[in-house]
PDB file of C-alpha atoms in Angstrom:
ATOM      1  CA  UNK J   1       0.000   0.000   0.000  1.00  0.00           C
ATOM      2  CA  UNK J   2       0.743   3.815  -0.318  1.00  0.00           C
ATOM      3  CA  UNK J   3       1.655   3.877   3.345  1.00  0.00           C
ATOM      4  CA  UNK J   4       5.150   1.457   2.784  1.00  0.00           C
ATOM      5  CA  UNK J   5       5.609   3.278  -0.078  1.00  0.00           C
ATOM      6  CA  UNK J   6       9.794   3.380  -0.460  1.00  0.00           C
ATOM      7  CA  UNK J   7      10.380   1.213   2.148  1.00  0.00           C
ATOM      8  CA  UNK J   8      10.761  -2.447   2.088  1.00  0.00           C
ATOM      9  CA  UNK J   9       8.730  -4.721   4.151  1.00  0.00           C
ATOM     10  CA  UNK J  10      10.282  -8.079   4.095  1.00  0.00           C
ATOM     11  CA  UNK J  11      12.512 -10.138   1.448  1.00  0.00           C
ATOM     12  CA  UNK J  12      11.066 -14.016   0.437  1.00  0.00           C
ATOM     13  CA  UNK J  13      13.098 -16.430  -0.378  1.00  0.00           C
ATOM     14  CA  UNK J  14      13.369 -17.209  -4.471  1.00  0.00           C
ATOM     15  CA  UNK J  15      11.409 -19.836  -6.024  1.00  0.00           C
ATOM     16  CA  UNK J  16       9.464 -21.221  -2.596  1.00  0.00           C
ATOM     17  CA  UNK J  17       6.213 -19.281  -2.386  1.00  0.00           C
ATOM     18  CA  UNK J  18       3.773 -18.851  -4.974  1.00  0.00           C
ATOM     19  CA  UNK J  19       0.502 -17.917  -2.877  1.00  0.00           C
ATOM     20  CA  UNK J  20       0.230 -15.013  -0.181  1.00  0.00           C
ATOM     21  CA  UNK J  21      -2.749 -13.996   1.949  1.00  0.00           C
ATOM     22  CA  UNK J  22      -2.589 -10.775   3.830  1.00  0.00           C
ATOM     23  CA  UNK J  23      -4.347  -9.857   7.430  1.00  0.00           C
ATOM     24  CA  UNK J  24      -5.066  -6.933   8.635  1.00  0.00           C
ATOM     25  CA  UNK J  25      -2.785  -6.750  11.604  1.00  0.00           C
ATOM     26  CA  UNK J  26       0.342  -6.751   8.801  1.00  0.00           C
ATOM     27  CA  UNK J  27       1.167 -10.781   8.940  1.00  0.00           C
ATOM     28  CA  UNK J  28       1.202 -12.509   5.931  1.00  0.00           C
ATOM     29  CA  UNK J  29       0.815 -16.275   4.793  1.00  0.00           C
ATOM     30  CA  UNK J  30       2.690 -17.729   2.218  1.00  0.00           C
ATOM     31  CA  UNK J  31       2.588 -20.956   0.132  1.00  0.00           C
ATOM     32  CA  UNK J  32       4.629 -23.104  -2.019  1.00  0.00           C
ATOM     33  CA  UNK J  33       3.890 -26.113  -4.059  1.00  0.00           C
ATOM     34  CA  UNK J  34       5.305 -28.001  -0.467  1.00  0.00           C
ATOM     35  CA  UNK J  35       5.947 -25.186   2.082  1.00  0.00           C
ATOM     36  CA  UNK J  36       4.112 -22.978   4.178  1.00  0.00           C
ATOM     37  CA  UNK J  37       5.304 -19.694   5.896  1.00  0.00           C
ATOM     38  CA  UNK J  38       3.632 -17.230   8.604  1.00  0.00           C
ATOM     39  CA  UNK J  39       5.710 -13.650   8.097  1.00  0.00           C
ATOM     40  CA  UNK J  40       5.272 -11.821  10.798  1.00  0.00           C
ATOM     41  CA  UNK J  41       7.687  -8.676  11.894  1.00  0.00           C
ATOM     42  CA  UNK J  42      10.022  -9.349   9.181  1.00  0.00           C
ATOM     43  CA  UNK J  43      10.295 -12.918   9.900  1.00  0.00           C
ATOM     44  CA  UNK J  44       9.369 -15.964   8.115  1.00  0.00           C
ATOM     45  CA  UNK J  45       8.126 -18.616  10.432  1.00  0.00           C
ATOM     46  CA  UNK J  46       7.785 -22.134   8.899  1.00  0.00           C
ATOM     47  CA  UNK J  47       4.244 -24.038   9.267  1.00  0.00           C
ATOM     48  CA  UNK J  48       4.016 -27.560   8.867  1.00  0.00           C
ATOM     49  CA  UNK J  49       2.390 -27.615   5.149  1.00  0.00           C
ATOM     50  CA  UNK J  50      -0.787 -30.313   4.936  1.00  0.00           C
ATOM     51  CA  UNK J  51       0.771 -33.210   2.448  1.00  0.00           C
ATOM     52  CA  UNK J  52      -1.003 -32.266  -0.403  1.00  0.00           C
ATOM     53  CA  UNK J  53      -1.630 -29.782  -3.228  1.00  0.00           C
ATOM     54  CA  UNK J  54      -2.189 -26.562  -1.554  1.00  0.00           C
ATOM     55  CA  UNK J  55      -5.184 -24.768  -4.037  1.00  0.00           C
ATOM     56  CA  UNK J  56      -5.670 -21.834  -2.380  1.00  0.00           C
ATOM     57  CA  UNK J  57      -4.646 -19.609   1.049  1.00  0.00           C
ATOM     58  CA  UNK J  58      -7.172 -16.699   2.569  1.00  0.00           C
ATOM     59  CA  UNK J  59      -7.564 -15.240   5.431  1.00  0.00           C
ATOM     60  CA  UNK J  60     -11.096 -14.057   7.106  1.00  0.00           C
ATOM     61  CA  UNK J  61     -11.962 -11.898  10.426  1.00  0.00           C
ATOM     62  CA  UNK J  62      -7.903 -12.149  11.193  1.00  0.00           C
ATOM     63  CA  UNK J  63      -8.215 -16.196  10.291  1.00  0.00           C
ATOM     64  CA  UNK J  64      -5.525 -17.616   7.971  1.00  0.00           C
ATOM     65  CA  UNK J  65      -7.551 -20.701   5.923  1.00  0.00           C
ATOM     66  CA  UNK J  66      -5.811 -23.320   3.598  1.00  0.00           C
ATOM     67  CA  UNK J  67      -7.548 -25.102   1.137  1.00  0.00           C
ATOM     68  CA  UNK J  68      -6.570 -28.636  -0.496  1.00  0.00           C
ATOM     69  CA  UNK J  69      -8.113 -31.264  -2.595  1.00  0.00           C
ATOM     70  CA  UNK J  70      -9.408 -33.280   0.267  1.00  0.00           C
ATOM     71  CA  UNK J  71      -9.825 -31.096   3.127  1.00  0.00           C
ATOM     72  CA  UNK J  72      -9.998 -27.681   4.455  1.00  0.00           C
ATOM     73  CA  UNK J  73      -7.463 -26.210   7.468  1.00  0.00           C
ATOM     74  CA  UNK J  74      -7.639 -22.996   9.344  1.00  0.00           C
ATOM     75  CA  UNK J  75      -3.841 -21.565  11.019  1.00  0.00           C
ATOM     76  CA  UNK J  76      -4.286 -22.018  14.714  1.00  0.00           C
ATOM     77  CA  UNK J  77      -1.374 -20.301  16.409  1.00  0.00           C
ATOM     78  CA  UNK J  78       1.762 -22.351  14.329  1.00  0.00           C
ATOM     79  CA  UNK J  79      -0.243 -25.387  12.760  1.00  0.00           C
ATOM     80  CA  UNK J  80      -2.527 -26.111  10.585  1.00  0.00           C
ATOM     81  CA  UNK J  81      -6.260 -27.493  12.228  1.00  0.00           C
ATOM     82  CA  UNK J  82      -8.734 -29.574   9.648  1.00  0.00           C
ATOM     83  CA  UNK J  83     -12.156 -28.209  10.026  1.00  0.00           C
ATOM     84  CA  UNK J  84     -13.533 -29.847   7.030  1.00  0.00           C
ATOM     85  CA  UNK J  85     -12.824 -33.098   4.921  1.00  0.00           C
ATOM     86  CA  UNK J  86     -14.080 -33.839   1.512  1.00  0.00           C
ATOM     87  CA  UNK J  87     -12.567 -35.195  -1.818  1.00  0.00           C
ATOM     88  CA  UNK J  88     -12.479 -33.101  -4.952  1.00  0.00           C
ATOM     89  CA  UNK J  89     -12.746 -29.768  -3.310  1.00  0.00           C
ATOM     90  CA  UNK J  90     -11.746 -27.279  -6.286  1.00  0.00           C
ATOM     91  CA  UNK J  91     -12.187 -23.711  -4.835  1.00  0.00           C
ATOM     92  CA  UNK J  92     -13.240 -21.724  -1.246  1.00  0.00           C
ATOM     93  CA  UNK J  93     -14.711 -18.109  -0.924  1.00  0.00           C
ATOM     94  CA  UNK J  94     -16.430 -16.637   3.021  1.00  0.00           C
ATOM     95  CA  UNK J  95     -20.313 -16.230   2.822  1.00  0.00           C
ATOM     96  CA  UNK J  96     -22.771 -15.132   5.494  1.00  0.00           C
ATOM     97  CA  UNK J  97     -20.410 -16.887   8.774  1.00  0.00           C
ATOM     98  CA  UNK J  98     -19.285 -20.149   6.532  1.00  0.00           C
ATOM     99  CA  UNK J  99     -16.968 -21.287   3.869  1.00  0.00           C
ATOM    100  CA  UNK J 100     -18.574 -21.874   0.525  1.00  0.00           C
ATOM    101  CA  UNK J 101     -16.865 -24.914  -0.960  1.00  0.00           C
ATOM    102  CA  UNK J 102     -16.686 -25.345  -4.733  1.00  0.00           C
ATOM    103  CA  UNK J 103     -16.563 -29.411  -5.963  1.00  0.00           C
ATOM    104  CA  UNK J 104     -17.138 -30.622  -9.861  1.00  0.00           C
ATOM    105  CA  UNK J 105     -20.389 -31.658  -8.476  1.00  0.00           C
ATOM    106  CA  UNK J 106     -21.867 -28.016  -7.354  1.00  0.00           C
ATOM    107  CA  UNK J 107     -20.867 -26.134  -4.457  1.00  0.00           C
ATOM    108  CA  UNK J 108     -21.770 -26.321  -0.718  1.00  0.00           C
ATOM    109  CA  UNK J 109     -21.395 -24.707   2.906  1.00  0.00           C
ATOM    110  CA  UNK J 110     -19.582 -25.321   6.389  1.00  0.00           C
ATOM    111  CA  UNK J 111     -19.465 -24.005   9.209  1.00  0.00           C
ATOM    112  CA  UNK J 112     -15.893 -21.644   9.311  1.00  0.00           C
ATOM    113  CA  UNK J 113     -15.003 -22.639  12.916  1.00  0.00           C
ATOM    114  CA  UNK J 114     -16.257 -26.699  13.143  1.00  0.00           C
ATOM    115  CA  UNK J 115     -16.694 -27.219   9.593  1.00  0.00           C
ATOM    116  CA  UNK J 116     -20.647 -28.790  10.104  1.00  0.00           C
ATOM    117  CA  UNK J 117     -22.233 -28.357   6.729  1.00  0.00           C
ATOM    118  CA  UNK J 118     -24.757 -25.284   7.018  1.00  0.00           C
ATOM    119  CA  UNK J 119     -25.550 -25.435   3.188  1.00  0.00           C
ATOM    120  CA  UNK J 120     -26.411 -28.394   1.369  1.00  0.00           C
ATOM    121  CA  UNK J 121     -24.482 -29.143  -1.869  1.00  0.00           C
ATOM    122  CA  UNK J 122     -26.473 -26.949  -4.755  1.00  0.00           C
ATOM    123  CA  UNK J 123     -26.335 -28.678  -8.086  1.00  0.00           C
ATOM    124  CA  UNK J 124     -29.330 -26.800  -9.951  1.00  0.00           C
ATOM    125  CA  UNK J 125     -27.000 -24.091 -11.628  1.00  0.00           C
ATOM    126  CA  UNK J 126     -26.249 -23.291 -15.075  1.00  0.00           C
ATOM    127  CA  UNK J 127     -22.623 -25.330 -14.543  1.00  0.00           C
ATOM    128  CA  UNK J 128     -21.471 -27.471 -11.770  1.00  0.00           C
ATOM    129  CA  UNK J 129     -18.257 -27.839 -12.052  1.00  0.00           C
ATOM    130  CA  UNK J 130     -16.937 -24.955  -9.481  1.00  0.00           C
ATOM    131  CA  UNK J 131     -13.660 -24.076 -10.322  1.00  0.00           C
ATOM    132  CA  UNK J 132     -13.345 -20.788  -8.589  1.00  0.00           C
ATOM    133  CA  UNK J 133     -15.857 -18.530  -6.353  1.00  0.00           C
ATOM    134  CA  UNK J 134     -15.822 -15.631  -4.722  1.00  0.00           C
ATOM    135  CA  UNK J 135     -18.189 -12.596  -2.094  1.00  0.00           C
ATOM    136  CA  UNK J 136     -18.631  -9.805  -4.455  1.00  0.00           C
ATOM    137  CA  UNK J 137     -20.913  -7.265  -1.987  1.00  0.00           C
ATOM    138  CA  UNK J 138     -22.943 -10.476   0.027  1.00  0.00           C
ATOM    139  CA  UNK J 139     -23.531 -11.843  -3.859  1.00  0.00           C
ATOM    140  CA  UNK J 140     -21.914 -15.408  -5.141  1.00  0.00           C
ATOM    141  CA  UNK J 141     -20.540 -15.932  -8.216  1.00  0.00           C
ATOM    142  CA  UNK J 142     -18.951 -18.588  -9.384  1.00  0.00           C
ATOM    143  CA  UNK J 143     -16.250 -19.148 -12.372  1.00  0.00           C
ATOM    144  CA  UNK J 144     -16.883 -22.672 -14.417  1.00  0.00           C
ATOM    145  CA  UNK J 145     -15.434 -24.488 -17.469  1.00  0.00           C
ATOM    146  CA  UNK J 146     -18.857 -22.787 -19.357  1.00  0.00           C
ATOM    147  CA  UNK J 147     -18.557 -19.429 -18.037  1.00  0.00           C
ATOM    148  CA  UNK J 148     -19.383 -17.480 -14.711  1.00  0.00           C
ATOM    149  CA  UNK J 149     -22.427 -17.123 -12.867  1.00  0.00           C
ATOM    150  CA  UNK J 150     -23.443 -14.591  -9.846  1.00  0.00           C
ATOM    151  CA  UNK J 151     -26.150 -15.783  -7.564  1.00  0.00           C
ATOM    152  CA  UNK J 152     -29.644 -13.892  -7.280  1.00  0.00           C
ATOM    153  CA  UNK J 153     -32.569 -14.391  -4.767  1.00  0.00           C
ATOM    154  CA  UNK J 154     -34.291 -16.222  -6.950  1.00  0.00           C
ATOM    155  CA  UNK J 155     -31.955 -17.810  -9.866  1.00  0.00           C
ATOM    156  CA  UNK J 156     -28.608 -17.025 -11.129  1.00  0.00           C
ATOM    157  CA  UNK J 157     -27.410 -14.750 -14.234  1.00  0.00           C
ATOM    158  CA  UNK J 158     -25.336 -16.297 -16.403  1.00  0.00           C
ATOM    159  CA  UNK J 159     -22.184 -14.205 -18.496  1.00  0.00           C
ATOM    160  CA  UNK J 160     -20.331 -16.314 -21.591  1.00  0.00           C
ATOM    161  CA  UNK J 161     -18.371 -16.014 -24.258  1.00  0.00           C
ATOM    162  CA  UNK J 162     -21.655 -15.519 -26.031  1.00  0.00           C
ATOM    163  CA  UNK J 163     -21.796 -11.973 -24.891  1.00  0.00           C
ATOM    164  CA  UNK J 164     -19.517 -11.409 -21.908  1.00  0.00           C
ATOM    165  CA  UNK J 165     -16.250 -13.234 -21.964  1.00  0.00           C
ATOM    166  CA  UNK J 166     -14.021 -13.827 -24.399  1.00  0.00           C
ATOM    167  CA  UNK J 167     -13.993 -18.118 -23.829  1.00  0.00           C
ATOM    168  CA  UNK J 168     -15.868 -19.694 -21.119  1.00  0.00           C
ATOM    169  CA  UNK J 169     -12.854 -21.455 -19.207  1.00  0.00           C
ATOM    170  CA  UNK J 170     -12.585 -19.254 -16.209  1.00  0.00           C
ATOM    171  CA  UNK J 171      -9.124 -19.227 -14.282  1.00  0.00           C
ATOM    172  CA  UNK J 172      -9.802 -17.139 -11.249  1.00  0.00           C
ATOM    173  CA  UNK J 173     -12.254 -13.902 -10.608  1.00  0.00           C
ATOM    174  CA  UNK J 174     -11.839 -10.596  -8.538  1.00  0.00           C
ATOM    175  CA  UNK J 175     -13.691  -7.512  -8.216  1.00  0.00           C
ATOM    176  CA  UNK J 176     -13.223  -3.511  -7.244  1.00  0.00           C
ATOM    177  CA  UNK J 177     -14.713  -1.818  -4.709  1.00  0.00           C
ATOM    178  CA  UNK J 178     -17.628  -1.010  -7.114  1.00  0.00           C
ATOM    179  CA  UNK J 179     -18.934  -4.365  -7.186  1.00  0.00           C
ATOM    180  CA  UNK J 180     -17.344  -4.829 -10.777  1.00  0.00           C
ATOM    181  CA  UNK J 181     -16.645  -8.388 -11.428  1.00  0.00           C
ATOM    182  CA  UNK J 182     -13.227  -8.954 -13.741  1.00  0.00           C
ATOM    183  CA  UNK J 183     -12.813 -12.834 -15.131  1.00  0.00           C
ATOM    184  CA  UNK J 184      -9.520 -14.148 -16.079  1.00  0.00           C
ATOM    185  CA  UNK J 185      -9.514 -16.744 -18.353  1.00  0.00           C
ATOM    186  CA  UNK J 186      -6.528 -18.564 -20.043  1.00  0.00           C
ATOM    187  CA  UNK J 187      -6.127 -15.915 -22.895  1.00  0.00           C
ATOM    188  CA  UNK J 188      -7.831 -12.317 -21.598  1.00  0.00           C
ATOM    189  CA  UNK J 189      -9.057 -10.703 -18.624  1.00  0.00           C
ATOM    190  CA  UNK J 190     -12.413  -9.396 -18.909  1.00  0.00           C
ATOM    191  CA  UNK J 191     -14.418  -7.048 -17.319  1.00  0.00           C
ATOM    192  CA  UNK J 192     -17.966  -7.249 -16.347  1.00  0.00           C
ATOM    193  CA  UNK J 193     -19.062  -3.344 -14.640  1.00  0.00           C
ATOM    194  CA  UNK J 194     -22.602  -2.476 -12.863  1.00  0.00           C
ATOM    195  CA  UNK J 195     -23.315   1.008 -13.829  1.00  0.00           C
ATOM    196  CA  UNK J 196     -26.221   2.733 -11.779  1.00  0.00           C
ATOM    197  CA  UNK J 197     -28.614   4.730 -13.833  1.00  0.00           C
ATOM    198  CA  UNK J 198     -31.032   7.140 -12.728  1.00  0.00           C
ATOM    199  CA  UNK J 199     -34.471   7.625 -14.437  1.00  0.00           C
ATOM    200  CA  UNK J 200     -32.909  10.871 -15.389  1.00  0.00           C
ATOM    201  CA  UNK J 201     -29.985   9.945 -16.386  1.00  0.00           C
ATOM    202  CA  UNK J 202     -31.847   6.927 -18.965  1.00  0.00           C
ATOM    203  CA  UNK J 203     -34.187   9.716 -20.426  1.00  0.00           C
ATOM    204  CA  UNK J 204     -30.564  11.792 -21.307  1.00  0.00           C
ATOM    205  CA  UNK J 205     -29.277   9.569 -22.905  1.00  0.00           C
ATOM    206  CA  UNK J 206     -31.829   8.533 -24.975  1.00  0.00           C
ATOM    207  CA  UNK J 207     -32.762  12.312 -26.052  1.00  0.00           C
TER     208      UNK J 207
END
């Protein structure tokens, strides 16, 4: 941020991280393709990493999560805790107090302290196979092999390469602090933006 501006933080070693999630008190948590690493106060701390494929780090409410293939892990002072176990877990975003988990199958909720499941696994979308999701202003969406979908109160809109994208294989998804949604896929980024119109502003700029 603007505020370290000029000054260096912290130096990584080369070639072991690939992943970092940022909390709010300043500490950091990185990941490798076999290594884990708590930074805190210009240290790097090692953290026994879970024996598997590490898919995704984030951190929620000060809470440093880890996400693998077959189970989900929350950073409890130097270790890793399992909170949740499932095969074929793909992809992890924080909704309304739980972790929504994305599978090939459809995607589903636990609990983000026990892990209980507090959503049932919801297969009637436009494509199951979850391969990243994220909280975009108390909203899902959810980027697929076929495109990207956000989640209404009553159904789901549905953005492709029809219209929207420029291919449906989504890689990963982010948004601004407008509530824009941008898609990556593997060959463009694109851009999907909510622009609020007024009944004036319609009637303008139609005249």
């Amino acid at each position: 941020t603007n505020s370290y501006a000029g000054k260096v933080y912290g130096a990584l070693p080369q070639g072991k991280f690939s992943k970092m999630a940022v909390a709010e008190n300043g500490s950091v948590l990185l990941a490798g393709d076999d290594a884990l690493g708590l930074f805190i106060n210009g240290k790097i701390n090692d953290v026994p990493a879970p024996g598997e494929k590490i898919i995704s780090i984030q951190v929620n409410e000060g809470s440093f999560y880890v996400l693998c293939p077959n189970a989900l892990y929350r950073l409890t002072g130097n270790k890793l805790q399992q909170i949740h176990n499932d095969s074929g877990l793909q992809a992890c975003t924080f909704y309304k107090n739980m972790v929504v988990l994305g599978t090939a199958n459809g995607y589903y909720g636990v609990d983000k302290i026990g892990g209980k499941i507090t959503l049932p696994l919801q297969t009637k979308l436009p494509v199951q196979d979850i391969s990243t999701v994220i909280n975009v202003g108390g909203k899902l969406w959810a980027g697929t092999p076929g495109g990207a979908f956000m989640q209404m109160s009553s159904g789901f809109r549905y953005y492709d390469s029809k219209r929207w994208l420029n291919e449906n294989r989504v890689s990963s998804m982010a948004a601004d602090a407008e509530g824009n949604v941008y898609v990556l896929t593997p060959t463009g980024l694109n851009g999907i933006k909510f622009i609020q119109n007024t009944l004036f502003k319609k009637a303008d700029h139609f005249q």
